[in-house]
mmCIF file of C-alpha atoms in Angstrom:
data_model
loop_
_atom_site.group_PDB
_atom_site.id
_atom_site.type_symbol
_atom_site.label_atom_id
_atom_site.label_comp_id
_atom_site.label_asym_id
_atom_site.label_seq_id
_atom_site.Cartn_x
_atom_site.Cartn_y
_atom_site.Cartn_z
ATOM 1 C CA UNK A 41 -24.680 33.362 17.075
ATOM 2 C CA UNK A 42 -21.986 35.017 15.008
ATOM 3 C CA UNK A 43 -24.280 37.983 14.432
ATOM 4 C CA UNK A 44 -24.942 38.267 18.162
ATOM 5 C CA UNK A 45 -21.210 38.028 18.891
ATOM 6 C CA UNK A 46 -20.392 40.731 16.314
ATOM 7 C CA UNK A 47 -23.022 43.109 17.664
ATOM 8 C CA UNK A 48 -22.020 42.563 21.320
ATOM 9 C CA UNK A 49 -18.272 42.721 20.535
ATOM 10 C CA UNK A 50 -17.521 39.316 22.117
ATOM 11 C CA UNK A 51 -16.574 35.859 20.907
ATOM 12 C CA UNK A 52 -19.042 33.260 19.669
ATOM 13 C CA UNK A 53 -18.074 31.080 22.654
ATOM 14 C CA UNK A 54 -19.060 33.892 25.051
ATOM 15 C CA UNK A 55 -22.465 34.142 23.358
ATOM 16 C CA UNK A 56 -22.942 30.394 23.867
ATOM 17 C CA UNK A 57 -22.019 30.556 27.528
ATOM 18 C CA UNK A 58 -24.336 33.508 28.218
ATOM 19 C CA UNK A 59 -27.412 32.344 26.316
ATOM 20 C CA UNK A 60 -27.167 28.809 27.688
ATOM 21 C CA UNK A 61 -26.688 30.099 31.263
ATOM 22 C CA UNK A 62 -23.571 27.971 31.745
ATOM 23 C CA UNK A 63 -22.655 27.760 35.465
ATOM 24 C CA UNK A 64 -19.123 28.660 36.459
ATOM 25 C CA UNK A 65 -18.461 30.863 33.409
ATOM 26 C CA UNK A 66 -16.346 33.758 34.627
ATOM 27 C CA UNK A 67 -17.953 36.621 32.735
ATOM 28 C CA UNK A 68 -18.850 40.109 34.041
ATOM 29 C CA UNK A 69 -22.490 41.072 34.381
ATOM 30 C CA UNK A 70 -21.941 43.920 31.863
ATOM 31 C CA UNK A 71 -20.703 41.379 29.277
ATOM 32 C CA UNK A 72 -23.704 39.114 29.960
ATOM 33 C CA UNK A 73 -26.172 41.987 29.567
ATOM 34 C CA UNK A 74 -24.463 43.178 26.346
ATOM 35 C CA UNK A 75 -24.906 39.693 24.845
ATOM 36 C CA UNK A 76 -28.551 39.449 26.000
ATOM 37 C CA UNK A 77 -29.350 42.891 24.595
ATOM 38 C CA UNK A 78 -27.735 42.033 21.246
ATOM 39 C CA UNK A 79 -29.755 38.811 21.102
ATOM 40 C CA UNK A 80 -32.989 40.676 21.845
ATOM 41 C CA UNK A 81 -32.262 43.259 19.145
ATOM 42 C CA UNK A 82 -31.607 40.519 16.552
ATOM 43 C CA UNK A 83 -34.505 38.305 17.591
ATOM 44 C CA UNK A 84 -32.183 35.397 18.335
ATOM 45 C CA UNK A 85 -33.640 32.262 19.862
ATOM 46 C CA UNK A 86 -31.826 29.127 20.999
ATOM 47 C CA UNK A 87 -31.930 26.100 18.657
ATOM 48 C CA UNK A 88 -33.797 23.078 19.966
ATOM 49 C CA UNK A 89 -31.617 20.052 20.443
ATOM 50 C CA UNK A 90 -32.728 16.609 19.353
ATOM 51 C CA UNK A 91 -32.435 13.662 21.725
ATOM 52 C CA UNK A 92 -29.128 11.738 22.015
ATOM 53 C CA UNK A 93 -28.592 9.365 19.104
ATOM 54 C CA UNK A 94 -29.906 6.408 21.118
ATOM 55 C CA UNK A 95 -32.171 6.494 24.144
ATOM 56 C CA UNK A 96 -29.575 4.768 26.321
ATOM 57 C CA UNK A 97 -26.768 7.168 25.385
ATOM 58 C CA UNK A 98 -26.141 8.811 28.728
ATOM 59 C CA UNK A 99 -22.387 8.988 28.875
ATOM 60 C CA UNK A 100 -19.539 11.001 27.354
ATOM 61 C CA UNK A 101 -15.987 9.659 27.227
ATOM 62 C CA UNK A 102 -13.365 12.267 28.149
ATOM 63 C CA UNK A 103 -9.888 11.172 26.968
ATOM 64 C CA UNK A 104 -6.966 13.306 28.237
ATOM 65 C CA UNK A 105 -3.285 12.893 27.457
ATOM 66 C CA UNK A 106 -2.221 14.169 30.910
ATOM 67 C CA UNK A 107 -3.940 15.143 34.178
ATOM 68 C CA UNK A 108 -1.328 15.767 36.860
ATOM 69 C CA UNK A 109 1.412 18.266 35.934
ATOM 70 C CA UNK A 110 -0.955 21.252 35.493
ATOM 71 C CA UNK A 111 -4.553 21.898 36.526
ATOM 72 C CA UNK A 112 -5.811 22.594 32.996
ATOM 73 C CA UNK A 113 -7.276 19.224 32.015
ATOM 74 C CA UNK A 114 -8.854 18.816 35.456
ATOM 75 C CA UNK A 115 -10.596 22.179 35.012
ATOM 76 C CA UNK A 116 -11.717 21.263 31.531
ATOM 77 C CA UNK A 117 -13.057 17.918 32.781
ATOM 78 C CA UNK A 118 -15.011 19.767 35.525
ATOM 79 C CA UNK A 119 -16.518 22.114 32.906
ATOM 80 C CA UNK A 120 -17.484 19.220 30.667
ATOM 81 C CA UNK A 121 -18.968 17.256 33.574
ATOM 82 C CA UNK A 122 -21.071 20.151 34.838
ATOM 83 C CA UNK A 123 -22.404 21.012 31.362
ATOM 84 C CA UNK A 124 -23.189 17.367 30.620
ATOM 85 C CA UNK A 125 -25.040 16.921 33.931
ATOM 86 C CA UNK A 126 -27.465 19.648 32.842
ATOM 87 C CA UNK A 127 -28.544 17.277 30.054
ATOM 88 C CA UNK A 128 -28.567 14.243 32.333
ATOM 89 C CA UNK A 129 -25.322 12.866 30.832
ATOM 90 C CA UNK A 130 -22.367 11.527 32.835
ATOM 91 C CA UNK A 131 -18.701 11.959 31.822
ATOM 92 C CA UNK A 132 -16.192 9.137 32.122
ATOM 93 C CA UNK A 133 -12.486 9.990 32.305
ATOM 94 C CA UNK A 134 -9.595 8.066 30.671
ATOM 95 C CA UNK A 135 -5.989 9.304 30.892
ATOM 96 C CA UNK A 136 -3.650 8.089 28.102
ATOM 97 C CA UNK A 137 0.001 8.052 27.077
ATOM 98 C CA UNK A 138 0.750 8.298 23.372
ATOM 99 C CA UNK A 139 -1.404 8.037 20.214
ATOM 100 C CA UNK A 140 -1.790 4.227 20.431
ATOM 101 C CA UNK A 141 -3.137 4.555 23.947
ATOM 102 C CA UNK A 142 -5.659 7.171 22.726
ATOM 103 C CA UNK A 143 -6.945 4.727 20.154
ATOM 104 C CA UNK A 144 -7.222 1.897 22.677
ATOM 105 C CA UNK A 145 -8.886 4.056 25.319
ATOM 106 C CA UNK A 146 -11.408 5.302 22.731
ATOM 107 C CA UNK A 147 -12.278 1.754 21.619
ATOM 108 C CA UNK A 148 -12.714 0.729 25.263
ATOM 109 C CA UNK A 149 -15.040 3.629 25.960
ATOM 110 C CA UNK A 150 -17.199 2.825 22.925
ATOM 111 C CA UNK A 151 -17.431 -0.754 24.102
ATOM 112 C CA UNK A 152 -19.161 0.614 27.185
ATOM 113 C CA UNK A 153 -22.982 0.862 26.980
ATOM 114 C CA UNK A 154 -24.553 4.233 26.406
ATOM 115 C CA UNK A 155 -21.532 6.308 25.210
ATOM 116 C CA UNK A 156 -22.766 9.084 22.887
ATOM 117 C CA UNK A 157 -19.331 10.482 21.918
ATOM 118 C CA UNK A 158 -15.760 11.391 22.856
ATOM 119 C CA UNK A 159 -14.003 14.546 23.989
ATOM 120 C CA UNK A 160 -10.231 14.262 23.432
ATOM 121 C CA UNK A 161 -8.129 16.870 25.284
ATOM 122 C CA UNK A 162 -4.396 17.665 25.433
ATOM 123 C CA UNK A 163 -2.445 19.477 28.083
ATOM 124 C CA UNK A 164 -0.609 21.565 25.441
ATOM 125 C CA UNK A 165 -2.427 23.402 22.669
ATOM 126 C CA UNK A 166 -1.255 21.542 19.589
ATOM 127 C CA UNK A 167 -2.061 19.726 16.377
ATOM 128 C CA UNK A 168 -2.817 16.029 16.833
ATOM 129 C CA UNK A 169 -3.378 12.970 14.622
ATOM 130 C CA UNK A 170 -6.577 11.479 16.069
ATOM 131 C CA UNK A 171 -7.361 7.798 15.607
ATOM 132 C CA UNK A 172 -9.737 7.011 12.782
ATOM 133 C CA UNK A 173 -12.565 6.086 15.175
ATOM 134 C CA UNK A 174 -12.859 9.747 16.215
ATOM 135 C CA UNK A 175 -13.687 10.696 12.630
ATOM 136 C CA UNK A 176 -16.374 7.993 12.455
ATOM 137 C CA UNK A 177 -18.262 8.832 15.650
ATOM 138 C CA UNK A 178 -19.381 12.071 17.396
ATOM 139 C CA UNK A 179 -16.124 13.578 18.719
ATOM 140 C CA UNK A 180 -14.807 16.986 19.799
ATOM 141 C CA UNK A 181 -11.149 17.982 20.252
ATOM 142 C CA UNK A 182 -10.287 20.055 23.293
ATOM 143 C CA UNK A 183 -7.192 22.304 23.368
ATOM 144 C CA UNK A 184 -6.033 20.617 20.143
ATOM 145 C CA UNK A 185 -6.990 20.270 16.495
ATOM 146 C CA UNK A 186 -6.450 17.942 13.532
ATOM 147 C CA UNK A 187 -4.513 18.942 10.436
ATOM 148 C CA UNK A 188 -7.527 19.171 8.128
ATOM 149 C CA UNK A 189 -9.809 20.827 10.726
ATOM 150 C CA UNK A 190 -12.298 18.008 10.089
ATOM 151 C CA UNK A 191 -13.245 17.524 13.713
ATOM 152 C CA UNK A 192 -14.868 20.244 15.849
ATOM 153 C CA UNK A 193 -12.302 21.735 18.209
ATOM 154 C CA UNK A 194 -12.338 24.173 21.150
ATOM 155 C CA UNK A 195 -9.203 26.238 21.764
ATOM 156 C CA UNK A 196 -8.121 29.171 23.944
ATOM 157 C CA UNK A 197 -8.002 32.570 22.237
ATOM 158 C CA UNK A 198 -4.276 32.932 22.830
ATOM 159 C CA UNK A 199 -3.643 35.511 20.100
ATOM 160 C CA UNK A 200 -6.414 37.814 21.263
ATOM 161 C CA UNK A 201 -5.189 37.222 24.831
ATOM 162 C CA UNK A 202 -1.670 38.346 23.926
ATOM 163 C CA UNK A 203 -3.083 41.421 22.293
ATOM 164 C CA UNK A 204 -5.305 42.197 25.304
ATOM 165 C CA UNK A 205 -2.366 41.895 27.721
ATOM 166 C CA UNK A 206 -0.186 44.200 25.670
ATOM 167 C CA UNK A 207 -2.952 46.769 25.112
ATOM 168 C CA UNK A 208 -3.571 46.888 28.844
ATOM 169 C CA UNK A 209 0.040 47.880 29.373
ATOM 170 C CA UNK A 210 -0.212 50.529 26.633
ATOM 171 C CA UNK A 211 -3.351 51.869 28.231
ATOM 172 C CA UNK A 212 -1.364 52.229 31.432
ATOM 173 C CA UNK A 213 0.961 54.638 29.623
ATOM 174 C CA UNK A 214 3.799 52.177 28.904
ATOM 175 C CA UNK A 215 5.587 52.487 25.575
ATOM 176 C CA UNK A 216 8.582 50.144 25.837
ATOM 177 C CA UNK A 217 6.964 46.765 26.464
ATOM 178 C CA UNK A 218 8.942 43.529 26.667
ATOM 179 C CA UNK A 219 7.678 39.932 26.237
ATOM 180 C CA UNK A 220 9.065 36.945 28.125
ATOM 181 C CA UNK A 221 7.563 34.170 25.965
ATOM 182 C CA UNK A 222 7.195 30.430 26.297
ATOM 183 C CA UNK A 223 9.164 27.785 24.438
ATOM 184 C CA UNK A 224 9.569 28.147 20.665
ATOM 185 C CA UNK A 225 7.489 25.879 18.486
ATOM 186 C CA UNK A 226 4.417 25.760 20.755
ATOM 187 C CA UNK A 227 1.060 27.128 19.619
ATOM 188 C CA UNK A 228 0.564 29.169 22.779
ATOM 189 C CA UNK A 229 3.948 30.875 22.446
ATOM 190 C CA UNK A 230 3.401 31.598 18.734
ATOM 191 C CA UNK A 231 -0.079 33.037 19.174
ATOM 192 C CA UNK A 232 0.682 35.121 22.271
ATOM 193 C CA UNK A 233 3.618 36.633 20.369
ATOM 194 C CA UNK A 234 1.350 37.419 17.428
ATOM 195 C CA UNK A 235 -1.105 39.149 19.742
ATOM 196 C CA UNK A 236 1.741 41.152 21.319
ATOM 197 C CA UNK A 237 2.974 42.318 17.917
ATOM 198 C CA UNK A 238 -0.585 43.164 16.735
ATOM 199 C CA UNK A 239 -1.102 45.411 19.771
ATOM 200 C CA UNK A 240 2.174 47.220 19.203
ATOM 201 C CA UNK A 241 1.406 47.713 15.503
ATOM 202 C CA UNK A 242 -2.124 49.017 16.199
ATOM 203 C CA UNK A 243 -0.757 51.595 18.576
ATOM 204 C CA UNK A 244 2.117 52.701 16.313
ATOM 205 C CA UNK A 245 4.788 51.298 18.604
ATOM 206 C CA UNK A 246 7.725 49.794 16.653
ATOM 207 C CA UNK A 247 8.467 46.145 17.304
ATOM 208 C CA UNK A 248 11.936 45.640 18.866
ATOM 209 C CA UNK A 249 13.127 42.022 18.742
ATOM 210 C CA UNK A 250 15.570 42.829 21.554
ATOM 211 C CA UNK A 251 12.572 43.090 23.877
ATOM 212 C CA UNK A 252 11.473 39.496 23.291
ATOM 213 C CA UNK A 253 13.109 36.912 25.522
ATOM 214 C CA UNK A 254 12.546 33.157 24.871
ATOM 215 C CA UNK A 255 11.543 31.524 28.141
ATOM 216 C CA UNK A 256 10.392 28.030 29.112
ATOM 217 C CA UNK A 257 7.257 28.660 31.230
ATOM 218 C CA UNK A 258 9.205 28.216 34.514
ATOM 219 C CA UNK A 259 10.010 30.897 37.163
ATOM 220 C CA UNK A 260 13.731 30.558 36.432
ATOM 221 C CA UNK A 261 13.300 31.860 32.853
ATOM 222 C CA UNK A 262 11.111 34.711 34.073
ATOM 223 C CA UNK A 263 13.955 35.664 36.459
ATOM 224 C CA UNK A 264 16.700 35.279 33.814
ATOM 225 C CA UNK A 265 14.694 37.054 31.157
ATOM 226 C CA UNK A 266 13.951 40.031 33.417
ATOM 227 C CA UNK A 267 17.618 40.387 34.429
ATOM 228 C CA UNK A 268 18.586 40.328 30.738
ATOM 229 C CA UNK A 269 15.907 42.849 29.710
ATOM 230 C CA UNK A 270 16.558 45.270 32.548
ATOM 231 C CA UNK A 271 20.306 45.244 31.705
ATOM 232 C CA UNK A 272 19.677 46.526 28.166
ATOM 233 C CA UNK A 273 20.922 50.070 27.377
ATOM 234 C CA UNK A 274 17.236 51.079 26.988
ATOM 235 C CA UNK A 275 15.326 48.744 29.364
ATOM 236 C CA UNK A 276 11.552 48.208 29.183
ATOM 237 C CA UNK A 277 8.992 50.008 31.362
ATOM 238 C CA UNK A 278 6.627 47.061 31.178
ATOM 239 C CA UNK A 279 6.875 43.258 30.852
ATOM 240 C CA UNK A 280 4.277 40.853 29.508
ATOM 241 C CA UNK A 281 5.062 37.380 30.869
ATOM 242 C CA UNK A 282 3.402 34.682 28.742
ATOM 243 C CA UNK A 283 2.438 32.769 31.878
ATOM 244 C CA UNK A 284 2.110 33.467 35.631
ATOM 245 C CA UNK A 285 4.972 31.174 36.666
ATOM 246 C CA UNK A 286 7.456 33.245 34.650
ATOM 247 C CA UNK A 287 5.920 36.338 36.224
ATOM 248 C CA UNK A 288 6.913 34.939 39.657
ATOM 249 C CA UNK A 289 10.562 34.993 38.573
ATOM 250 C CA UNK A 290 10.098 38.383 36.942
ATOM 251 C CA UNK A 291 8.944 39.852 40.255
ATOM 252 C CA UNK A 292 12.003 38.539 42.078
ATOM 253 C CA UNK A 293 14.419 39.975 39.479
ATOM 254 C CA UNK A 294 12.771 43.397 39.536
ATOM 255 C CA UNK A 295 13.016 43.480 43.328
ATOM 256 C CA UNK A 296 16.755 42.763 43.064
ATOM 257 C CA UNK A 297 17.074 45.732 40.755
ATOM 258 C CA UNK A 298 15.390 47.855 43.384
ATOM 259 C CA UNK A 299 12.437 48.502 41.061
ATOM 260 C CA UNK A 300 8.819 48.850 42.224
ATOM 261 C CA UNK A 301 5.835 47.213 40.575
ATOM 262 C CA UNK A 302 3.944 48.979 38.957
ATOM 263 C CA UNK A 303 5.543 52.360 39.757
ATOM 264 C CA UNK A 304 8.736 51.623 37.817
ATOM 265 C CA UNK A 305 7.800 48.587 35.755
ATOM 266 C CA UNK A 306 4.318 47.191 35.056
ATOM 267 C CA UNK A 307 3.838 43.392 34.724
ATOM 268 C CA UNK A 308 1.038 41.321 33.217
ATOM 269 C CA UNK A 309 0.877 37.512 33.325
ATOM 270 C CA UNK A 310 -1.218 34.834 31.646
ATOM 271 C CA UNK A 311 -3.226 31.807 32.922
ATOM 272 C CA UNK A 312 -4.627 33.182 36.224
ATOM 273 C CA UNK A 313 -3.054 30.498 38.373
ATOM 274 C CA UNK A 314 -3.989 30.575 42.030
ATOM 275 C CA UNK A 315 -0.625 32.082 42.996
ATOM 276 C CA UNK A 316 -1.304 35.251 40.927
ATOM 277 C CA UNK A 317 -3.674 36.744 43.530
ATOM 278 C CA UNK A 318 -1.136 36.187 46.343
ATOM 279 C CA UNK A 319 1.851 37.845 44.650
ATOM 280 C CA UNK A 320 2.790 41.258 45.981
ATOM 281 C CA UNK A 321 1.412 43.304 44.348
ATOM 282 C CA UNK A 322 -1.310 40.916 43.077
ATOM 283 C CA UNK A 323 -0.724 40.102 39.427
ATOM 284 C CA UNK A 324 -2.890 41.407 36.615
ATOM 285 C CA UNK A 325 -3.311 38.418 34.310
ATOM 286 C CA UNK A 326 -5.542 36.658 31.796
ATOM 287 C CA UNK A 327 -7.702 33.605 32.433
ATOM 288 C CA UNK A 328 -6.836 30.428 30.579
ATOM 289 C CA UNK A 329 -10.499 29.386 30.119
ATOM 290 C CA UNK A 330 -10.195 25.648 30.406
ATOM 291 C CA UNK A 331 -13.389 25.257 32.463
ATOM 292 C CA UNK A 332 -15.408 27.124 29.827
ATOM 293 C CA UNK A 333 -13.666 25.172 27.053
ATOM 294 C CA UNK A 334 -14.685 21.917 28.648
ATOM 295 C CA UNK A 335 -18.285 23.069 28.951
ATOM 296 C CA UNK A 336 -18.410 24.160 25.320
ATOM 297 C CA UNK A 337 -16.878 20.855 24.172
ATOM 298 C CA UNK A 338 -19.582 18.920 26.024
ATOM 299 C CA UNK A 339 -22.261 21.191 24.595
ATOM 300 C CA UNK A 340 -20.957 20.684 21.058
ATOM 301 C CA UNK A 341 -20.861 16.911 21.539
ATOM 302 C CA UNK A 342 -24.426 16.799 22.840
ATOM 303 C CA UNK A 343 -25.453 18.898 19.835
ATOM 304 C CA UNK A 344 -23.733 16.495 17.480
ATOM 305 C CA UNK A 345 -25.377 13.466 19.040
ATOM 306 C CA UNK A 346 -28.718 15.165 18.636
ATOM 307 C CA UNK A 347 -28.173 15.908 14.955
ATOM 308 C CA UNK A 348 -27.488 19.655 15.381
ATOM 309 C CA UNK A 349 -24.458 20.377 13.191
ATOM 310 C CA UNK A 350 -22.221 23.369 13.845
ATOM 311 C CA UNK A 351 -21.251 25.603 10.891
ATOM 312 C CA UNK A 352 -17.886 26.313 12.558
ATOM 313 C CA UNK A 353 -15.400 23.566 13.268
ATOM 314 C CA UNK A 354 -13.143 25.606 15.530
ATOM 315 C CA UNK A 355 -14.226 27.750 18.452
ATOM 316 C CA UNK A 356 -11.734 29.981 20.237
ATOM 317 C CA UNK A 357 -12.687 30.959 23.792
ATOM 318 C CA UNK A 358 -11.969 34.427 25.108
ATOM 319 C CA UNK A 359 -9.128 34.765 27.672
ATOM 320 C CA UNK A 360 -10.606 37.422 29.956
ATOM 321 C CA UNK A 361 -8.390 40.001 31.680
ATOM 322 C CA UNK A 362 -8.264 39.908 35.461
ATOM 323 C CA UNK A 363 -7.408 43.379 36.780
ATOM 324 C CA UNK A 364 -5.255 43.442 39.907
ATOM 325 C CA UNK A 365 -2.472 45.794 41.035
ATOM 326 C CA UNK A 366 0.607 45.130 38.851
ATOM 327 C CA UNK A 367 -0.251 47.684 36.076
#
């Protein structure tokens, strides 16, 4: 699969989604055909899965640390459920609070008959300390990872996403590109900043720390950050907002300055929340691929229960660009 991904110029996760015909995967037909053509050229065939570890194992436990504040874990659960149903496996959901609750919920799920393994997902991309039972039974981490990378994990490709967003602005002819980032110390903020800096470096654009504003994921920080950036002696001609909610505030501030999007300033967001398509102009953004991540996590877990080991303990899923009218 790595060979197919390299030849097609896509991620390994994208190869998995295409060759397994995963429903709901938001990939263009040209991307799908590129993967299929690369697979044909290399003579790639899908591995055969073994049966679940016991005949009665027809259930996956999905343990999430939060479900209500953002749609991400709900989308991931939907992806896992749809993928599991293809194999005749149901998914049972447990929502927890704190590490002790994770351990207790995991023990309760394994007390249920027919559970073949656990998916543990977190609302924020972060390092976790999983309970010991997850190391002793088939388990996959979703949107999180353990310190030693011992457990298989599925994560968003935030760094590549940050690079893609910035390169799209550069392709649009922008040369002074600002970043309104998320909170310091979070994996998503760190990786999206890395991708932003990589894109600038690859295009011989000097990094200017004055163009990076620390936000907090909320519209208010997008508004405050934009007012600060546009008040600089040499203001930006494009702004990459590290999530769509900050882009909402960014739009309002630019309007107050009498600036037009994208004529005067281009804007790119991240996450592809529902609001992005209703902003005026509609916001160009990147998909946070939680649905696909859930599907891949379920696929990995079914593979593990059937004895098919993965060579790679961490899969990063492509954050695809959604072109609209803000660039």
